[in-house]
Amino acid sequence: MVGPPAGPEPPFPLRLTGPVIAGFGRGSKELGIPTANIPVSGLSVGGCEDVESGVYYGWAGLGRTPPPPPPPPEEREGEIPPPAEPDKPAAAAAAPEEEEEDSDPRPAVYPMVMSIGWNPYYKNSVRSIEVHLLHSFPATFYGATLRLTILGFIRPEYDYVSKDSLIEDIRTDIDVARRCLEREPYGVFGKEPWLVEGL
Ligand code: ADP
Ligand code: MG
């Protein structure tokens, strides 16, 4: 083969952006893999309303978490609140190792794997965009802005018969995404200023 290594091919890169909203509370709790949900309307931003349902990979810019909104009228039942730490200020407890002027070091760019689809496993009635950032965060970041550059398609959605096989596939997706993004023509997209613009 001649020429430089191939980068993303049309329709990629696709770009979209949106606030992290509350999903169904299932990513972490049932699967052990948190997914930041963003509204489907974000899809129109990139002109990619027609994208096929499935699993994609790329880079995500994550903005700072805005000040907490007033508590929602009805808390989801069965949710376990984070443990209170009376001796420490909450912010210091959330990110003790950070030396920033505040405890929230974002904006930053992370590798990500995401699903666009109808979540057949859960028999969803609406389309959803769910993004798993390949990074371990000390706290949730609802309300923060996500800016996504999608660089490739991993697989279509499957209708899972068991949760274990779903989890197994997501683990594989994460490995595939990590390896793909390590390649230089894909890595360069993680350095684009667009990912952190306005964050
Ligand atoms: P929900 O159903 O509300 O989306 P999840 O169980 O899927 O709940 O958890 C997602 C939330 O977890 C995100 O909105 C985000 O605030 C937080 N989170 C923590 N770590 C990650 C991560 N590595 N990737 C995505 N979201 C994460
Ligand atoms: Mg989620």
PDB file of C-alpha atoms and ligand atoms in Angstrom:
ATOM      1  CA  MET A   1       0.000   0.000   0.000  1.00  0.00           C
ATOM      2  CA  VAL A   2       1.211   3.509  -0.747  1.00  0.00           C
ATOM      3  CA  GLY A   3       0.366   6.905   0.687  1.00  0.00           C
ATOM      4  CA  PRO A   4      -0.290   8.103   4.205  1.00  0.00           C
ATOM      5  CA  PRO A   5      -2.454   6.050   6.562  1.00  0.00           C
ATOM      6  CA  ALA A   6      -6.138   6.633   5.882  1.00  0.00           C
ATOM      7  CA  GLY A   7      -8.159   8.871   8.172  1.00  0.00           C
ATOM      8  CA  PRO A   8     -11.922   9.098   8.662  1.00  0.00           C
ATOM      9  CA  GLU A   9     -13.985   8.695   5.520  1.00  0.00           C
ATOM     10  CA  PRO A  10     -17.232  10.490   4.656  1.00  0.00           C
ATOM     11  CA  PRO A  11     -19.665  11.073   6.292  1.00  0.00           C
ATOM     12  CA  PHE A  12     -17.087  11.374   9.069  1.00  0.00           C
ATOM     13  CA  PRO A  13     -16.126  13.488  10.869  1.00  0.00           C
ATOM     14  CA  LEU A  14     -19.616  14.270  12.175  1.00  0.00           C
ATOM     15  CA  ARG A  15     -19.928  16.898  14.857  1.00  0.00           C
ATOM     16  CA  LEU A  16     -22.602  17.491  17.386  1.00  0.00           C
ATOM     17  CA  THR A  17     -23.002  19.191  20.682  1.00  0.00           C
ATOM     18  CA  GLY A  18     -25.457  19.332  23.544  1.00  0.00           C
ATOM     19  CA  PRO A  19     -25.917  19.471  27.306  1.00  0.00           C
ATOM     20  CA  VAL A  20     -25.620  16.344  29.406  1.00  0.00           C
ATOM     21  CA  ILE A  21     -29.157  15.473  30.445  1.00  0.00           C
ATOM     22  CA  ALA A  22     -30.549  12.855  32.783  1.00  0.00           C
ATOM     23  CA  GLY A  23     -31.130   9.553  31.041  1.00  0.00           C
ATOM     24  CA  PHE A  24     -32.862   6.561  32.454  1.00  0.00           C
ATOM     25  CA  GLY A  25     -30.363   5.983  35.239  1.00  0.00           C
ATOM     26  CA  ARG A  26     -29.422   2.654  33.765  1.00  0.00           C
ATOM     27  CA  GLY A  27     -25.958   3.154  32.331  1.00  0.00           C
ATOM     28  CA  SER A  28     -24.142   3.039  35.623  1.00  0.00           C
ATOM     29  CA  LYS A  29     -26.526   1.176  37.764  1.00  0.00           C
ATOM     30  CA  GLU A  30     -27.354  -1.780  35.551  1.00  0.00           C
ATOM     31  CA  LEU A  31     -24.384  -2.012  33.246  1.00  0.00           C
ATOM     32  CA  GLY A  32     -21.537  -0.507  35.230  1.00  0.00           C
ATOM     33  CA  ILE A  33     -20.783   1.780  32.284  1.00  0.00           C
ATOM     34  CA  PRO A  34     -22.027   5.354  32.718  1.00  0.00           C
ATOM     35  CA  THR A  35     -23.282   7.038  29.554  1.00  0.00           C
ATOM     36  CA  ALA A  36     -23.759  10.786  29.348  1.00  0.00           C
ATOM     37  CA  ASN A  37     -27.021  11.332  27.485  1.00  0.00           C
ATOM     38  CA  ILE A  38     -27.504  14.328  25.233  1.00  0.00           C
ATOM     39  CA  PRO A  39     -30.757  15.388  23.565  1.00  0.00           C
ATOM     40  CA  VAL A  40     -31.484  13.939  20.121  1.00  0.00           C
ATOM     41  CA  SER A  41     -31.916  17.489  18.853  1.00  0.00           C
ATOM     42  CA  GLY A  42     -28.120  17.676  19.023  1.00  0.00           C
ATOM     43  CA  LEU A  43     -28.062  15.463  15.961  1.00  0.00           C
ATOM     44  CA  SER A  44     -29.382  18.216  13.738  1.00  0.00           C
ATOM     45  CA  VAL A  45     -26.395  20.391  14.604  1.00  0.00           C
ATOM     46  CA  GLY A  46     -24.066  18.240  12.564  1.00  0.00           C
ATOM     47  CA  GLY A  47     -26.551  17.822   9.739  1.00  0.00           C
ATOM     48  CA  CYS A  48     -26.577  14.142  10.545  1.00  0.00           C
ATOM     49  CA  GLU A  49     -30.250  13.536  11.344  1.00  0.00           C
ATOM     50  CA  ASP A  50     -30.194  10.438   9.174  1.00  0.00           C
ATOM     51  CA  VAL A  51     -27.273   8.678  10.807  1.00  0.00           C
ATOM     52  CA  GLU A  52     -27.668   4.969  11.151  1.00  0.00           C
ATOM     53  CA  SER A  53     -28.349   3.646  14.605  1.00  0.00           C
ATOM     54  CA  GLY A  54     -25.351   1.965  16.126  1.00  0.00           C
ATOM     55  CA  VAL A  55     -22.122   2.397  18.027  1.00  0.00           C
ATOM     56  CA  TYR A  56     -19.618   5.078  17.038  1.00  0.00           C
ATOM     57  CA  TYR A  57     -16.293   6.351  18.350  1.00  0.00           C
ATOM     58  CA  GLY A  58     -14.526   9.671  18.418  1.00  0.00           C
ATOM     59  CA  TRP A  59     -13.456  12.530  20.664  1.00  0.00           C
ATOM     60  CA  ALA A  60     -15.452  14.464  23.212  1.00  0.00           C
ATOM     61  CA  GLY A  61     -14.849  17.929  24.599  1.00  0.00           C
ATOM     62  CA  LEU A  62     -16.406  18.319  28.022  1.00  0.00           C
ATOM     63  CA  GLY A  63     -17.180  21.725  29.518  1.00  0.00           C
ATOM     64  CA  ARG A  64     -17.247  22.734  33.112  1.00  0.00           C
ATOM     65  CA  THR A  65     -20.178  21.652  35.180  1.00  0.00           C
ATOM     66  CA  PRO A  66     -22.537  24.587  35.751  1.00  0.00           C
ATOM     67  CA  PRO A  67     -23.625  25.434  39.280  1.00  0.00           C
ATOM     68  CA  PRO A  68     -26.187  22.908  40.463  1.00  0.00           C
ATOM     69  CA  PRO A  69     -29.770  23.790  39.494  1.00  0.00           C
ATOM     70  CA  PRO A  70     -32.480  23.782  42.137  1.00  0.00           C
ATOM     71  CA  PRO A  71     -33.369  20.189  43.032  1.00  0.00           C
ATOM     72  CA  PRO A  72     -35.857  18.560  40.632  1.00  0.00           C
ATOM     73  CA  PRO A  73     -39.457  18.457  41.870  1.00  0.00           C
ATOM     74  CA  GLU A  74     -39.464  14.698  42.174  1.00  0.00           C
ATOM     75  CA  GLU A  75     -36.286  12.820  42.944  1.00  0.00           C
ATOM     76  CA  ARG A  76     -36.025   9.502  41.173  1.00  0.00           C
ATOM     77  CA  GLU A  77     -37.048   6.838  43.590  1.00  0.00           C
ATOM     78  CA  GLY A  78     -34.513   4.366  44.868  1.00  0.00           C
ATOM     79  CA  GLU A  79     -31.599   6.652  44.026  1.00  0.00           C
ATOM     80  CA  ILE A  80     -28.840   6.599  46.592  1.00  0.00           C
ATOM     81  CA  PRO A  81     -27.561  10.103  47.332  1.00  0.00           C
ATOM     82  CA  PRO A  82     -23.769  10.563  47.492  1.00  0.00           C
ATOM     83  CA  PRO A  83     -22.460  10.105  51.017  1.00  0.00           C
ATOM     84  CA  ALA A  84     -22.262  13.328  52.983  1.00  0.00           C
ATOM     85  CA  GLU A  85     -18.772  14.356  54.033  1.00  0.00           C
ATOM     86  CA  PRO A  86     -19.373  16.763  56.860  1.00  0.00           C
ATOM     87  CA  ASP A  87     -15.684  17.464  57.514  1.00  0.00           C
ATOM     88  CA  LYS A  88     -14.795  18.490  53.960  1.00  0.00           C
ATOM     89  CA  PRO A  89     -16.178  21.060  51.556  1.00  0.00           C
ATOM     90  CA  ALA A  90     -18.006  19.176  48.792  1.00  0.00           C
ATOM     91  CA  ALA A  91     -15.833  20.520  45.958  1.00  0.00           C
ATOM     92  CA  ALA A  92     -12.593  19.523  47.641  1.00  0.00           C
ATOM     93  CA  ALA A  93     -13.948  16.066  48.273  1.00  0.00           C
ATOM     94  CA  ALA A  94     -14.878  15.636  44.612  1.00  0.00           C
ATOM     95  CA  ALA A  95     -11.412  16.298  43.153  1.00  0.00           C
ATOM     96  CA  PRO A  96      -8.819  16.371  45.889  1.00  0.00           C
ATOM     97  CA  GLU A  97      -5.790  16.118  43.589  1.00  0.00           C
ATOM     98  CA  GLU A  98      -6.583  19.145  41.418  1.00  0.00           C
ATOM     99  CA  GLU A  99      -4.620  22.363  41.817  1.00  0.00           C
ATOM    100  CA  GLU A 100      -6.923  24.559  39.732  1.00  0.00           C
ATOM    101  CA  GLU A 101      -8.443  27.813  40.936  1.00  0.00           C
ATOM    102  CA  ASP A 102     -11.537  25.726  41.477  1.00  0.00           C
ATOM    103  CA  SER A 103     -12.031  21.999  41.730  1.00  0.00           C
ATOM    104  CA  ASP A 104     -13.374  21.574  38.189  1.00  0.00           C
ATOM    105  CA  PRO A 105     -10.453  21.143  35.765  1.00  0.00           C
ATOM    106  CA  ARG A 106     -12.581  20.892  32.621  1.00  0.00           C
ATOM    107  CA  PRO A 107     -12.822  21.740  29.707  1.00  0.00           C
ATOM    108  CA  ALA A 108     -10.875  18.769  28.449  1.00  0.00           C
ATOM    109  CA  VAL A 109     -10.943  16.293  25.582  1.00  0.00           C
ATOM    110  CA  TYR A 110     -11.488  12.565  26.070  1.00  0.00           C
ATOM    111  CA  PRO A 111     -11.780   9.529  23.802  1.00  0.00           C
ATOM    112  CA  MET A 112     -15.361   8.370  23.637  1.00  0.00           C
ATOM    113  CA  VAL A 113     -17.600   5.611  22.408  1.00  0.00           C
ATOM    114  CA  MET A 114     -21.243   6.424  21.813  1.00  0.00           C
ATOM    115  CA  SER A 115     -24.485   4.862  20.783  1.00  0.00           C
ATOM    116  CA  ILE A 116     -27.148   6.447  18.642  1.00  0.00           C
ATOM    117  CA  GLY A 117     -30.301   4.485  18.562  1.00  0.00           C
ATOM    118  CA  TRP A 118     -33.490   3.134  19.892  1.00  0.00           C
ATOM    119  CA  ASN A 119     -31.947   0.879  22.527  1.00  0.00           C
ATOM    120  CA  PRO A 120     -33.814  -2.264  21.490  1.00  0.00           C
ATOM    121  CA  TYR A 121     -32.615  -4.042  24.610  1.00  0.00           C
ATOM    122  CA  TYR A 122     -34.730  -1.662  26.659  1.00  0.00           C
ATOM    123  CA  LYS A 123     -37.565  -1.347  24.133  1.00  0.00           C
ATOM    124  CA  ASN A 124     -37.154   2.417  24.093  1.00  0.00           C
ATOM    125  CA  SER A 125     -39.729   4.466  22.326  1.00  0.00           C
ATOM    126  CA  VAL A 126     -37.440   7.435  21.650  1.00  0.00           C
ATOM    127  CA  ARG A 127     -34.070   7.698  20.038  1.00  0.00           C
ATOM    128  CA  SER A 128     -31.165   8.371  22.327  1.00  0.00           C
ATOM    129  CA  ILE A 129     -27.577   9.540  22.152  1.00  0.00           C
ATOM    130  CA  GLU A 130     -25.415   8.119  24.884  1.00  0.00           C
ATOM    131  CA  VAL A 131     -21.747   8.841  25.275  1.00  0.00           C
ATOM    132  CA  HIS A 132     -19.283   6.913  27.391  1.00  0.00           C
ATOM    133  CA  LEU A 133     -16.097   8.891  27.986  1.00  0.00           C
ATOM    134  CA  LEU A 134     -12.988   6.759  28.362  1.00  0.00           C
ATOM    135  CA  HIS A 135     -12.001   8.370  31.614  1.00  0.00           C
ATOM    136  CA  SER A 136     -12.776   7.902  35.265  1.00  0.00           C
ATOM    137  CA  PHE A 137     -14.540  10.902  36.796  1.00  0.00           C
ATOM    138  CA  PRO A 138     -14.873  11.593  40.516  1.00  0.00           C
ATOM    139  CA  ALA A 139     -18.422  12.898  40.107  1.00  0.00           C
ATOM    140  CA  THR A 140     -21.271  13.225  37.634  1.00  0.00           C
ATOM    141  CA  PHE A 141     -21.407  16.230  35.302  1.00  0.00           C
ATOM    142  CA  TYR A 142     -25.056  16.731  34.436  1.00  0.00           C
ATOM    143  CA  GLY A 143     -25.639  20.059  32.713  1.00  0.00           C
ATOM    144  CA  ALA A 144     -22.112  20.287  31.312  1.00  0.00           C
ATOM    145  CA  THR A 145     -21.733  20.759  27.564  1.00  0.00           C
ATOM    146  CA  LEU A 146     -20.419  17.913  25.421  1.00  0.00           C
ATOM    147  CA  ARG A 147     -18.911  18.606  22.010  1.00  0.00           C
ATOM    148  CA  LEU A 148     -18.481  15.473  19.931  1.00  0.00           C
ATOM    149  CA  THR A 149     -16.428  14.683  16.870  1.00  0.00           C
ATOM    150  CA  ILE A 150     -17.543  11.301  15.567  1.00  0.00           C
ATOM    151  CA  LEU A 151     -14.874   9.602  13.479  1.00  0.00           C
ATOM    152  CA  GLY A 152     -16.154   6.136  12.754  1.00  0.00           C
ATOM    153  CA  PHE A 153     -18.784   3.460  13.021  1.00  0.00           C
ATOM    154  CA  ILE A 154     -18.123   0.342  15.080  1.00  0.00           C
ATOM    155  CA  ARG A 155     -21.251  -1.766  14.726  1.00  0.00           C
ATOM    156  CA  PRO A 156     -25.022  -1.648  14.323  1.00  0.00           C
ATOM    157  CA  GLU A 157     -27.348  -2.005  17.257  1.00  0.00           C
ATOM    158  CA  TYR A 158     -28.234  -5.515  18.223  1.00  0.00           C
ATOM    159  CA  ASP A 159     -31.258  -6.763  20.079  1.00  0.00           C
ATOM    160  CA  TYR A 160     -29.660  -8.335  23.112  1.00  0.00           C
ATOM    161  CA  VAL A 161     -31.124 -11.350  24.791  1.00  0.00           C
ATOM    162  CA  SER A 162     -28.920 -11.007  27.829  1.00  0.00           C
ATOM    163  CA  LYS A 163     -27.395  -8.154  29.720  1.00  0.00           C
ATOM    164  CA  ASP A 164     -24.081 -10.013  29.906  1.00  0.00           C
ATOM    165  CA  SER A 165     -23.687 -10.122  26.145  1.00  0.00           C
ATOM    166  CA  LEU A 166     -24.548  -6.421  25.947  1.00  0.00           C
ATOM    167  CA  ILE A 167     -21.868  -5.597  28.518  1.00  0.00           C
ATOM    168  CA  GLU A 168     -19.363  -7.829  26.730  1.00  0.00           C
ATOM    169  CA  ASP A 169     -19.969  -6.010  23.459  1.00  0.00           C
ATOM    170  CA  ILE A 170     -19.654  -2.601  25.089  1.00  0.00           C
ATOM    171  CA  ARG A 171     -16.292  -3.654  26.542  1.00  0.00           C
ATOM    172  CA  THR A 172     -15.197  -4.660  23.050  1.00  0.00           C
ATOM    173  CA  ASP A 173     -16.491  -1.339  21.644  1.00  0.00           C
ATOM    174  CA  ILE A 174     -14.369   0.506  24.196  1.00  0.00           C
ATOM    175  CA  ASP A 175     -11.248  -1.445  23.156  1.00  0.00           C
ATOM    176  CA  VAL A 176     -11.934  -0.837  19.465  1.00  0.00           C
ATOM    177  CA  ALA A 177     -12.473   2.889  20.067  1.00  0.00           C
ATOM    178  CA  ARG A 178      -9.279   3.209  22.072  1.00  0.00           C
ATOM    179  CA  ARG A 179      -7.201   1.473  19.416  1.00  0.00           C
ATOM    180  CA  CYS A 180      -8.751   3.410  16.538  1.00  0.00           C
ATOM    181  CA  LEU A 181      -8.200   6.765  18.211  1.00  0.00           C
ATOM    182  CA  GLU A 182      -4.528   5.954  18.840  1.00  0.00           C
ATOM    183  CA  ARG A 183      -3.917   6.030  15.089  1.00  0.00           C
ATOM    184  CA  GLU A 184      -2.413   9.337  14.064  1.00  0.00           C
ATOM    185  CA  PRO A 185      -4.981  10.391  11.415  1.00  0.00           C
ATOM    186  CA  TYR A 186      -7.676   9.922  14.078  1.00  0.00           C
ATOM    187  CA  GLY A 187      -5.647  11.290  16.952  1.00  0.00           C
ATOM    188  CA  VAL A 188      -5.240  14.674  15.277  1.00  0.00           C
ATOM    189  CA  PHE A 189      -8.985  15.267  15.559  1.00  0.00           C
ATOM    190  CA  GLY A 190      -8.655  15.160  19.336  1.00  0.00           C
ATOM    191  CA  LYS A 191      -6.498  18.292  19.128  1.00  0.00           C
ATOM    192  CA  GLU A 192      -8.990  20.363  17.140  1.00  0.00           C
ATOM    193  CA  PRO A 193      -9.875  23.646  18.867  1.00  0.00           C
ATOM    194  CA  TRP A 194     -13.531  23.080  17.922  1.00  0.00           C
ATOM    195  CA  LEU A 195     -13.817  20.444  20.655  1.00  0.00           C
ATOM    196  CA  VAL A 196     -13.330  22.967  23.421  1.00  0.00           C
ATOM    197  CA  GLU A 197     -14.687  26.074  21.682  1.00  0.00           C
ATOM    198  CA  GLY A 198     -16.872  28.093  24.008  1.00  0.00           C
ATOM    199  CA  LEU A 199     -16.503  25.618  26.860  1.00  0.00           C
TER     200      LEU A 199
HETATM  201  P1  ADP B   1     -28.257   8.520  33.043  1.00  0.00           P
HETATM  202  O1  ADP B   1     -29.274   7.492  32.780  1.00  0.00           O
HETATM  203  O2  ADP B   1     -28.782   9.724  33.772  1.00  0.00           O
HETATM  204  O3  ADP B   1     -27.529   8.886  31.778  1.00  0.00           O
HETATM  205  P2  ADP B   1     -25.994   6.899  33.780  1.00  0.00           P
HETATM  206  O4  ADP B   1     -26.096   5.784  34.761  1.00  0.00           O
HETATM  207  O5  ADP B   1     -25.870   6.534  32.322  1.00  0.00           O
HETATM  208  O6  ADP B   1     -27.215   7.847  34.045  1.00  0.00           O
HETATM  209  O7  ADP B   1     -24.761   7.789  34.208  1.00  0.00           O
HETATM  210  C1  ADP B   1     -24.407   8.853  33.361  1.00  0.00           C
HETATM  211  C2  ADP B   1     -23.845  10.042  34.092  1.00  0.00           C
HETATM  212  O8  ADP B   1     -22.666   9.645  34.782  1.00  0.00           O
HETATM  213  C3  ADP B   1     -23.430  11.097  33.097  1.00  0.00           C
HETATM  214  O9  ADP B   1     -24.479  12.014  32.812  1.00  0.00           O
HETATM  215  C4  ADP B   1     -22.260  11.759  33.787  1.00  0.00           C
HETATM  216  O10 ADP B   1     -22.721  12.853  34.565  1.00  0.00           O
HETATM  217  C5  ADP B   1     -21.715  10.685  34.715  1.00  0.00           C
HETATM  218  N1  ADP B   1     -20.455  10.044  34.269  1.00  0.00           N
HETATM  219  C6  ADP B   1     -19.440   9.736  35.111  1.00  0.00           C
HETATM  220  N2  ADP B   1     -18.429   9.169  34.466  1.00  0.00           N
HETATM  221  C7  ADP B   1     -18.778   9.098  33.151  1.00  0.00           C
HETATM  222  C8  ADP B   1     -18.117   8.601  31.983  1.00  0.00           C
HETATM  223  N3  ADP B   1     -16.871   8.071  32.042  1.00  0.00           N
HETATM  224  N4  ADP B   1     -18.762   8.699  30.802  1.00  0.00           N
HETATM  225  C9  ADP B   1     -20.007   9.225  30.744  1.00  0.00           C
HETATM  226  N5  ADP B   1     -20.682   9.706  31.815  1.00  0.00           N
HETATM  227  C10 ADP B   1     -20.085   9.652  33.029  1.00  0.00           C
HETATM  228 MG    MG B   2     -26.837   7.343  30.458  1.00  0.00          MG
END
